[in-house]
Short mmCIF file of C-alpha atoms in Angstrom, two decimals:
data_model
loop_
_atom_site.label_atom_id
_atom_site.label_comp_id
_atom_site.label_asym_id
_atom_site.label_seq_id
_atom_site.Cartn_x
_atom_site.Cartn_y
_atom_site.Cartn_z
CA UNK A 1 -25.27 -67.45 -77.33
CA UNK A 2 -24.59 -71.16 -77.59
CA UNK A 3 -26.90 -73.04 -79.98
CA UNK A 4 -29.00 -75.67 -78.17
CA UNK A 5 -27.54 -79.16 -78.56
CA UNK A 6 -28.87 -80.71 -81.76
CA UNK A 7 -31.80 -78.28 -81.98
CA UNK A 8 -31.82 -75.36 -84.40
CA UNK A 9 -33.63 -72.26 -83.21
CA UNK A 10 -35.69 -70.09 -85.52
CA UNK A 11 -32.93 -68.21 -87.33
CA UNK A 12 -34.95 -64.99 -87.57
CA UNK A 13 -35.47 -64.76 -83.79
CA UNK A 14 -32.84 -67.11 -82.27
CA UNK A 15 -35.67 -68.64 -80.26
CA UNK A 16 -36.69 -72.29 -80.07
CA UNK A 17 -39.89 -73.19 -81.92
CA UNK A 18 -42.66 -75.64 -81.08
CA UNK A 19 -40.96 -78.08 -83.47
CA UNK A 20 -37.65 -77.70 -81.62
CA UNK A 21 -39.44 -78.32 -78.35
CA UNK A 22 -41.24 -81.38 -79.72
CA UNK A 23 -37.92 -82.83 -80.96
CA UNK A 24 -36.50 -82.43 -77.46
CA UNK A 25 -39.47 -83.75 -75.50
CA UNK A 26 -40.56 -86.70 -77.62
CA UNK A 27 -37.59 -88.61 -76.17
CA UNK A 28 -39.06 -88.41 -72.65
CA UNK A 29 -42.75 -88.05 -73.59
CA UNK A 30 -43.42 -90.53 -76.40
CA UNK A 31 -47.18 -89.80 -76.29
CA UNK A 32 -46.69 -86.08 -76.86
CA UNK A 33 -49.74 -84.72 -78.75
CA UNK A 34 -49.41 -82.85 -82.04
CA UNK A 35 -51.61 -79.99 -80.82
CA UNK A 36 -49.38 -77.45 -79.00
CA UNK A 37 -52.42 -76.31 -76.97
CA UNK A 38 -53.27 -79.81 -75.67
CA UNK A 39 -53.34 -80.06 -71.87
CA UNK A 40 -50.40 -82.26 -70.89
CA UNK A 41 -51.19 -82.81 -67.19
CA UNK A 42 -54.94 -83.26 -67.65
CA UNK A 43 -54.39 -85.82 -70.41
CA UNK A 44 -51.80 -87.72 -68.37
CA UNK A 45 -48.93 -87.07 -70.79
CA UNK A 46 -46.97 -85.42 -67.94
CA UNK A 47 -47.11 -86.48 -64.31
CA UNK A 48 -44.94 -85.52 -61.35
CA UNK A 49 -42.23 -88.05 -62.22
CA UNK A 50 -42.06 -87.30 -65.94
CA UNK A 51 -41.92 -83.58 -65.15
CA UNK A 52 -38.42 -84.11 -63.75
CA UNK A 53 -37.37 -85.81 -66.99
CA UNK A 54 -38.88 -82.93 -68.97
CA UNK A 55 -36.95 -80.34 -66.95
CA UNK A 56 -33.67 -82.24 -67.35
CA UNK A 57 -34.21 -82.63 -71.11
CA UNK A 58 -35.01 -78.93 -71.51
CA UNK A 59 -32.03 -77.83 -69.42
CA UNK A 60 -29.62 -80.05 -71.34
CA UNK A 61 -31.01 -79.28 -74.80
CA UNK A 62 -31.48 -75.52 -74.47
CA UNK A 63 -28.62 -74.79 -72.03
CA UNK A 64 -30.94 -73.26 -69.44
CA UNK A 65 -31.46 -73.66 -65.70
CA UNK A 66 -34.89 -73.72 -64.10
CA UNK A 67 -35.26 -71.80 -60.83
CA UNK A 68 -37.80 -72.79 -58.17
CA UNK A 69 -40.18 -70.04 -59.32
CA UNK A 70 -40.19 -71.58 -62.83
CA UNK A 71 -41.53 -74.88 -61.50
CA UNK A 72 -45.28 -74.32 -61.66
CA UNK A 73 -47.84 -76.61 -63.27
CA UNK A 74 -48.98 -73.69 -65.41
CA UNK A 75 -45.52 -73.39 -67.02
CA UNK A 76 -45.75 -77.01 -68.17
CA UNK A 77 -49.46 -77.33 -68.94
CA UNK A 78 -49.12 -77.23 -72.77
CA UNK A 79 -46.32 -77.21 -75.33
CA UNK A 80 -47.03 -73.53 -75.90
CA UNK A 81 -46.62 -72.82 -72.17
CA UNK A 82 -43.39 -74.83 -72.04
CA UNK A 83 -42.05 -72.94 -75.06
CA UNK A 84 -42.89 -69.60 -73.43
CA UNK A 85 -41.15 -70.71 -70.24
CA UNK A 86 -38.03 -71.84 -72.12
CA UNK A 87 -37.88 -68.54 -74.02
CA UNK A 88 -38.33 -66.50 -70.82
CA UNK A 89 -35.50 -68.38 -69.14
CA UNK A 90 -33.25 -67.97 -72.19
CA UNK A 91 -34.01 -64.22 -72.21
CA UNK A 92 -33.28 -63.99 -68.49
CA UNK A 93 -29.93 -65.72 -69.04
CA UNK A 94 -28.94 -63.25 -71.79
CA UNK A 95 -29.05 -60.33 -69.36
#
């Protein structure tokens, strides 16, 4: 599997970490909270326009493609949720 551009995955699992995700997203979300459980939509960190930038950054960085069913508010509500979504998509692409 191709290593995400400029982001090193956890070598023991070959999966991106919260730190990897933060490195990717801080470029498009400069007010990204440190707490990976912080609500991103409720706090105004992500809105409908910045969500598109988030998706593009994730697709380019982690070499993934979001499908329509991946595009739910729940999948982007916290850093932990985004990380789970990225890892699910990467797993789906391995098959």
